[in-house]
């Protein structure tokens, strides 16, 4: 496979959520700041960027359909940043095809007012959320004050009960002492009556008598949170893969595998209910070797995706004799996919070892490291910290179908 693809630095998914529910304009600015942080890689030709722009807008339109206004707004702003501010600084900008530049300008004219309208919608949405949040805070504070007031009244009532019972016990004890002192035997009655000493006054209940207390009502647990729960800013959306994908691909690649040649394909699909669904496996024209695969006529892939409104979700390839891992060349290939979409995956099928690996570059280290690596071909990379990891956001669906589209030209 061509070990390059267009891509722009998206970083982690929804990082602007860290701002939380605050000033609505600060939330909008956070999205804009993140979208404008994209940089142009001089080593990627302008044609690749123009192709990435097409898919970026396609994904943004899908987000709108899925009511994900924030991510759609982010993608529109990113597109505007690249093609209004940044692409002109590319050293090969003037070499870009006139057709690509004209189509890009048409898209810009459509996107800019769309982004402005989304900005107004999000501002209104954020203001509503902030108002509701502040109302909820007031309501929680009101309930908390009422709860504390009731607790204080209960405490005072229990203390009064304790004082009353203690006083009653003291009175009973004093009466018993007085009665005992005043009892006279029959023999003593003949003698001169000696007045008994007055009983001692008890000022406090004796400590050897246990005080009786009323059982307390169970107090309700207090939720002291003042902010609504938020999802993890760096959570990747699920990629749903049909389980039929891998056996279908291995069957298609069987003749190449037997000839010790790699086979590769493109994973394409759609966004639906905030999940990325792989619906198509596209096999481009290609030539393979035992440890590499180079694609040709990529325009066929682009045309098919345009006609069927598909976005690129990653790629898949075989290791005919080796285990399932990402080589240094594979890492550079996948970097371009993941820069365009944080969730993009690389699947490696190793039929000889009966292994299948689902991988992504580590977002906190590997992605940036490979993006800044300028070496080509097979070359060593450090392994600590790891540059790639298992793609935990992959979900297999036994009921989903896969459309296999073989675009290789038959000789």
XYZ file of C-alpha atoms in Angstrom:
411
model
C 0.000 0.000 0.000
C 1.214 3.549 -0.558
C 2.677 4.377 2.794
C 1.267 7.879 2.753
C -2.180 9.309 2.857
C -3.417 12.815 3.420
C -4.067 13.757 6.985
C -4.282 16.601 9.389
C -3.724 16.569 13.085
C -7.033 15.987 14.854
C -5.544 14.790 18.123
C -7.917 13.161 20.556
C -11.634 13.001 20.293
C -13.672 15.935 21.685
C -10.863 17.518 23.749
C -12.837 20.778 24.042
C -15.191 18.976 26.464
C -12.596 19.696 29.154
C -13.996 23.232 29.298
C -17.205 21.773 30.729
C -20.341 23.839 31.154
C -19.025 27.364 31.407
C -19.346 30.604 29.482
C -20.926 29.659 26.116
C -18.492 31.821 24.168
C -15.543 30.202 25.945
C -16.858 26.797 24.826
C -17.088 27.971 21.213
C -13.593 29.440 21.416
C -12.249 26.126 22.710
C -13.544 24.309 19.622
C -12.196 27.032 17.325
C -8.777 26.977 19.007
C -8.492 23.237 18.618
C -9.614 23.333 14.976
C -7.091 26.048 14.137
C -4.186 24.109 15.672
C -3.778 22.032 12.481
C -0.418 22.302 10.705
C 0.475 21.555 7.098
C 3.051 18.810 6.498
C 5.304 19.917 3.624
C 6.045 16.264 2.808
C 2.399 15.524 1.966
C 1.457 16.792 -1.515
C -1.423 19.307 -1.811
C -3.473 16.795 -3.782
C -3.644 14.619 -0.654
C -4.899 17.532 1.392
C -7.592 18.321 -1.138
C -8.679 14.670 -0.996
C -8.725 14.780 2.819
C -10.878 17.899 2.595
C -13.501 16.014 0.606
C -13.757 13.322 3.290
C -13.638 15.888 6.081
C -16.755 17.610 4.745
C -18.435 14.270 4.111
C -17.851 13.304 7.729
C -19.071 16.713 8.932
C -22.289 16.301 6.935
C -22.774 12.872 8.542
C -22.290 14.429 11.980
C -24.977 16.990 11.198
C -27.350 14.219 10.178
C -26.478 12.456 13.445
C -27.176 15.676 15.435
C -23.545 15.921 16.536
C -23.341 19.686 16.021
C -20.104 20.157 17.953
C -18.026 17.754 15.888
C -19.558 18.991 12.643
C -18.656 22.571 13.615
C -15.125 21.464 14.527
C -14.633 19.753 11.138
C -16.004 22.738 9.198
C -13.666 25.114 11.068
C -10.740 22.785 10.506
C -11.530 22.631 6.791
C -11.722 26.430 6.609
C -8.436 26.786 8.520
C -6.597 24.430 6.161
C -7.905 25.748 2.865
C -8.204 29.453 3.655
C -5.178 30.028 5.885
C -2.690 27.150 5.694
C -2.609 25.395 2.301
C -1.212 28.442 0.507
C 1.967 28.113 2.567
C 2.665 24.692 1.079
C 5.759 24.886 -1.177
C 3.940 22.922 -3.910
C 0.648 24.809 -3.668
C 0.900 26.181 -7.205
C 1.445 22.672 -8.545
C -1.955 21.503 -7.298
C -4.473 20.564 -9.965
C -6.708 23.425 -11.034
C -9.761 21.153 -10.825
C -9.048 20.348 -7.171
C -8.606 24.007 -6.293
C -11.809 25.055 -8.059
C -13.875 22.317 -6.401
C -12.354 23.250 -3.054
C -13.377 26.890 -3.526
C -16.937 25.830 -4.298
C -16.997 23.750 -1.121
C -15.652 26.682 0.895
C -18.473 28.895 -0.355
C -20.949 26.289 0.890
C -19.208 25.533 4.175
C -18.517 29.032 5.515
C -22.160 30.108 5.951
C -22.933 26.621 7.281
C -20.269 27.019 9.951
C -21.614 30.458 10.873
C -25.128 29.064 11.256
C -23.803 26.191 13.387
C -22.001 28.705 15.581
C -25.313 30.449 16.311
C -27.033 27.143 17.028
C -24.290 26.004 19.398
C -24.247 29.374 21.162
C -27.974 29.057 21.807
C -27.572 25.439 22.903
C -24.732 26.317 25.289
C -26.700 29.214 26.790
C -29.661 26.906 27.395
C -27.384 24.271 28.964
C -25.726 26.875 31.204
C -29.109 28.244 32.327
C -30.378 24.745 33.130
C -27.149 23.889 34.914
C -27.362 27.020 37.113
C -31.030 26.283 37.860
C -30.084 22.729 38.836
C -27.329 24.048 41.111
C -29.823 26.376 42.844
C -32.300 23.540 43.247
C -29.631 21.250 44.703
C -28.506 24.005 47.100
C -32.106 24.605 48.157
C -32.651 20.887 48.822
C -29.359 20.667 50.704
C -30.291 23.610 52.945
C -33.683 22.061 53.639
C -32.068 18.735 54.454
C -29.572 20.357 56.835
C -32.402 22.306 58.488
C -34.389 19.106 59.043
C -31.284 17.373 60.419
C -30.744 20.228 62.893
C -34.390 20.108 64.051
C -34.112 16.335 64.516
C -30.906 16.760 66.516
C -32.504 19.362 68.808
C -35.575 17.154 69.321
C -33.413 14.163 70.257
C -31.364 16.249 72.687
C -34.557 17.504 74.358
C -35.787 13.921 74.688
C -32.511 12.905 76.309
C -32.687 15.788 78.825
C -36.306 14.965 79.704
C -35.577 11.260 80.277
C -32.450 12.019 82.286
C -34.392 14.371 84.543
C -37.119 11.773 85.031
C -34.595 9.081 85.967
C -32.941 11.437 88.447
C -36.273 12.212 90.066
C -37.151 8.515 90.431
C -33.768 7.737 92.039
C -34.096 10.624 94.489
C -37.577 9.465 95.495
C -36.320 5.917 96.182
C -33.526 7.225 98.394
C -35.971 9.402 100.362
C -38.406 6.543 100.936
C -35.631 4.207 102.184
C -34.426 6.787 104.717
C -37.908 7.275 106.215
C -38.807 3.551 106.884
C -38.996 2.732 110.735
C -39.043 -0.830 112.263
C -41.744 -1.736 114.969
C -39.118 -1.944 117.777
C -37.756 1.442 116.896
C -41.231 2.938 117.166
C -41.059 2.611 121.024
C -37.864 4.569 121.130
C -37.538 8.275 120.903
C -37.945 9.171 117.310
C -34.783 10.646 115.928
C -35.378 12.858 112.964
C -33.728 11.485 109.893
C -31.256 13.527 107.946
C -32.670 15.188 104.888
C -31.927 13.314 101.665
C -29.084 14.544 99.532
C -30.104 16.530 96.541
C -29.098 14.853 93.256
C -27.944 17.367 90.725
C -27.240 14.943 87.870
C -28.313 11.441 86.904
C -26.000 8.640 88.085
C -23.528 7.455 85.536
C -24.244 3.790 86.144
C -27.694 4.052 84.571
C -27.668 3.833 80.797
C -29.471 6.664 79.043
C -32.222 5.559 76.690
C -32.176 7.120 73.222
C -34.678 6.985 70.451
C -33.598 5.245 67.280
C -32.525 7.726 64.601
C -34.143 7.741 61.242
C -31.786 6.735 58.448
C -30.410 9.868 56.862
C -30.464 10.049 53.096
C -27.136 9.972 51.256
C -26.098 13.382 50.014
C -24.983 13.947 46.459
C -22.576 16.839 46.776
C -21.634 17.034 43.143
C -22.155 20.447 41.659
C -21.444 19.551 38.055
C -23.253 17.202 35.716
C -21.298 14.117 34.702
C -19.300 14.497 31.514
C -17.960 11.892 29.182
C -14.222 11.368 28.914
C -12.779 13.927 26.563
C -10.485 11.413 24.972
C -12.981 8.613 24.426
C -12.924 7.218 20.897
C -16.176 6.457 19.155
C -16.786 2.752 18.592
C -15.889 1.260 15.223
C -18.290 -1.577 14.426
C -16.801 -4.315 12.224
C -18.765 -7.154 10.622
C -17.262 -10.473 11.713
C -17.552 -11.533 8.057
C -14.987 -8.890 7.092
C -11.867 -10.864 8.008
C -12.760 -14.243 6.407
C -14.016 -12.421 3.287
C -10.736 -10.540 3.012
C -8.613 -13.650 3.623
C -10.503 -15.567 0.961
C -9.956 -12.750 -1.519
C -6.258 -12.596 -0.593
C -5.739 -16.382 -0.656
C -3.869 -16.588 -3.975
C -1.522 -13.744 -2.954
C -0.989 -15.346 0.457
C -0.037 -18.652 -1.159
C 2.414 -16.724 -3.356
C 3.884 -14.994 -0.255
C 2.541 -11.569 -1.264
C 0.794 -9.036 0.941
C -2.745 -7.899 0.086
C -4.344 -4.695 1.304
C -7.744 -3.061 1.334
C -9.484 0.109 2.483
C -12.152 0.089 5.213
C -14.971 2.489 4.407
C -18.351 3.167 5.906
C -20.542 5.725 7.602
C -21.298 7.487 10.873
C -24.548 6.501 12.559
C -25.687 7.310 16.098
C -22.166 8.328 17.054
C -20.785 4.967 15.934
C -18.551 4.380 12.930
C -19.844 1.457 10.899
C -17.566 -0.385 8.456
C -19.853 -1.292 5.564
C -17.426 -1.652 2.635
C -14.099 -3.324 1.962
C -12.499 -1.695 -1.089
C -9.645 -3.518 -2.854
C -7.568 -1.110 -4.954
C -5.207 -1.935 -7.798
C -1.982 -3.061 -6.100
C 1.289 -4.926 -6.259
C 2.497 -6.962 -3.302
C 5.726 -8.442 -1.958
C 6.444 -10.605 1.116
C 6.636 -7.506 3.351
C 4.900 -4.645 1.528
C 1.958 -3.649 -0.632
C 1.744 -0.632 -2.962
C -1.578 0.663 -4.309
C -2.179 2.193 -7.743
C -4.971 4.189 -9.383
C -6.260 5.466 -6.050
C -8.672 7.678 -7.950
C -10.839 4.566 -8.388
C -11.193 4.345 -4.607
C -11.986 8.055 -4.322
C -14.594 7.914 -7.072
C -16.342 4.931 -5.508
C -16.431 6.587 -2.078
C -17.774 9.800 -3.586
C -20.516 7.958 -5.453
C -21.612 6.013 -2.357
C -21.012 8.742 0.264
C -18.463 6.712 2.237
C -15.766 7.877 4.642
C -12.427 6.141 5.225
C -12.269 4.315 8.575
C -8.900 2.577 8.241
C -7.185 -0.169 6.301
C -6.489 -3.911 6.383
C -3.604 -5.995 5.082
C -2.066 -9.444 5.359
C 1.239 -10.712 6.693
C 1.572 -13.936 4.687
C 4.327 -15.481 6.817
C 4.737 -13.202 9.835
C 2.678 -12.571 12.957
C 0.133 -9.785 13.381
C 2.016 -6.569 14.223
C 2.729 -3.137 12.705
C 6.108 -2.774 11.000
C 7.856 0.578 10.782
C 6.417 1.063 7.288
C 2.944 0.072 8.541
C 3.225 2.667 11.314
C 3.890 5.431 8.793
C 1.055 4.214 6.587
C -1.395 4.206 9.455
C -0.259 7.575 10.793
C -1.866 9.308 7.811
C -5.181 7.571 8.473
C -5.197 8.352 12.193
C -4.223 11.982 11.679
C -7.336 12.369 9.545
C -9.577 10.447 11.966
C -8.573 9.607 15.532
C -10.580 6.355 15.453
C -9.050 4.995 12.213
C -7.763 1.434 12.649
C -5.184 -0.838 11.067
C -6.124 -4.524 10.842
C -3.367 -7.091 10.281
C -4.319 -10.651 9.288
C -1.633 -13.313 9.787
C -3.190 -16.515 8.343
C -0.116 -18.680 8.915
C -0.278 -17.965 12.647
C -4.083 -17.692 12.728
C -3.843 -14.202 14.214
C -5.754 -10.990 13.589
C -4.624 -7.723 15.164
C -6.617 -4.481 15.486
C -4.253 -1.576 16.101
C -3.958 2.197 16.502
C -0.991 4.438 17.239
C -0.888 5.438 20.897
C -2.622 8.866 20.944
C -0.464 10.235 23.756
C 2.888 9.370 22.127
C 3.056 7.178 19.023
C 0.931 9.378 16.770
C 3.077 12.478 17.254
C 6.336 10.511 17.149
C 5.571 8.863 13.797
C 4.156 12.100 12.371
C 7.505 13.766 13.081
C 9.662 10.866 11.872
C 11.180 11.661 8.466
C 12.805 8.294 7.739
C 11.430 6.119 4.954
C 11.445 2.417 4.183
C 12.000 -0.126 6.936
C 13.880 1.485 9.819
C 14.111 0.986 13.602
C 11.844 2.813 16.047
C 12.064 2.880 19.847
C 9.676 0.489 21.560
C 9.423 2.144 24.975
C 7.040 3.815 25.407
C 5.014 1.787 22.871
C 4.188 3.424 19.556
C 1.008 1.452 18.940
C -1.605 -0.481 20.897
C -4.643 -2.701 20.497
C -7.690 -0.794 19.272
C -10.063 -1.317 22.179
C -12.822 0.710 20.512
C -13.344 -2.028 17.850
C -16.600 -3.940 18.229
C -17.461 -7.030 16.174
C -21.020 -7.491 14.929
C -22.051 -10.977 13.802
C -25.239 -9.660 12.196
C -23.657 -6.928 10.063
C -22.901 -7.493 6.387
C -19.873 -6.329 4.403
C -19.764 -5.191 0.798
C -16.537 -6.330 -0.847
C -15.659 -4.187 -3.859
C -12.684 -5.403 -5.909
C -11.452 -2.492 -8.028
C -8.429 -4.308 -9.424
C -8.302 -4.262 -13.176
C -8.368 -7.763 -14.618
C -5.733 -8.355 -17.280
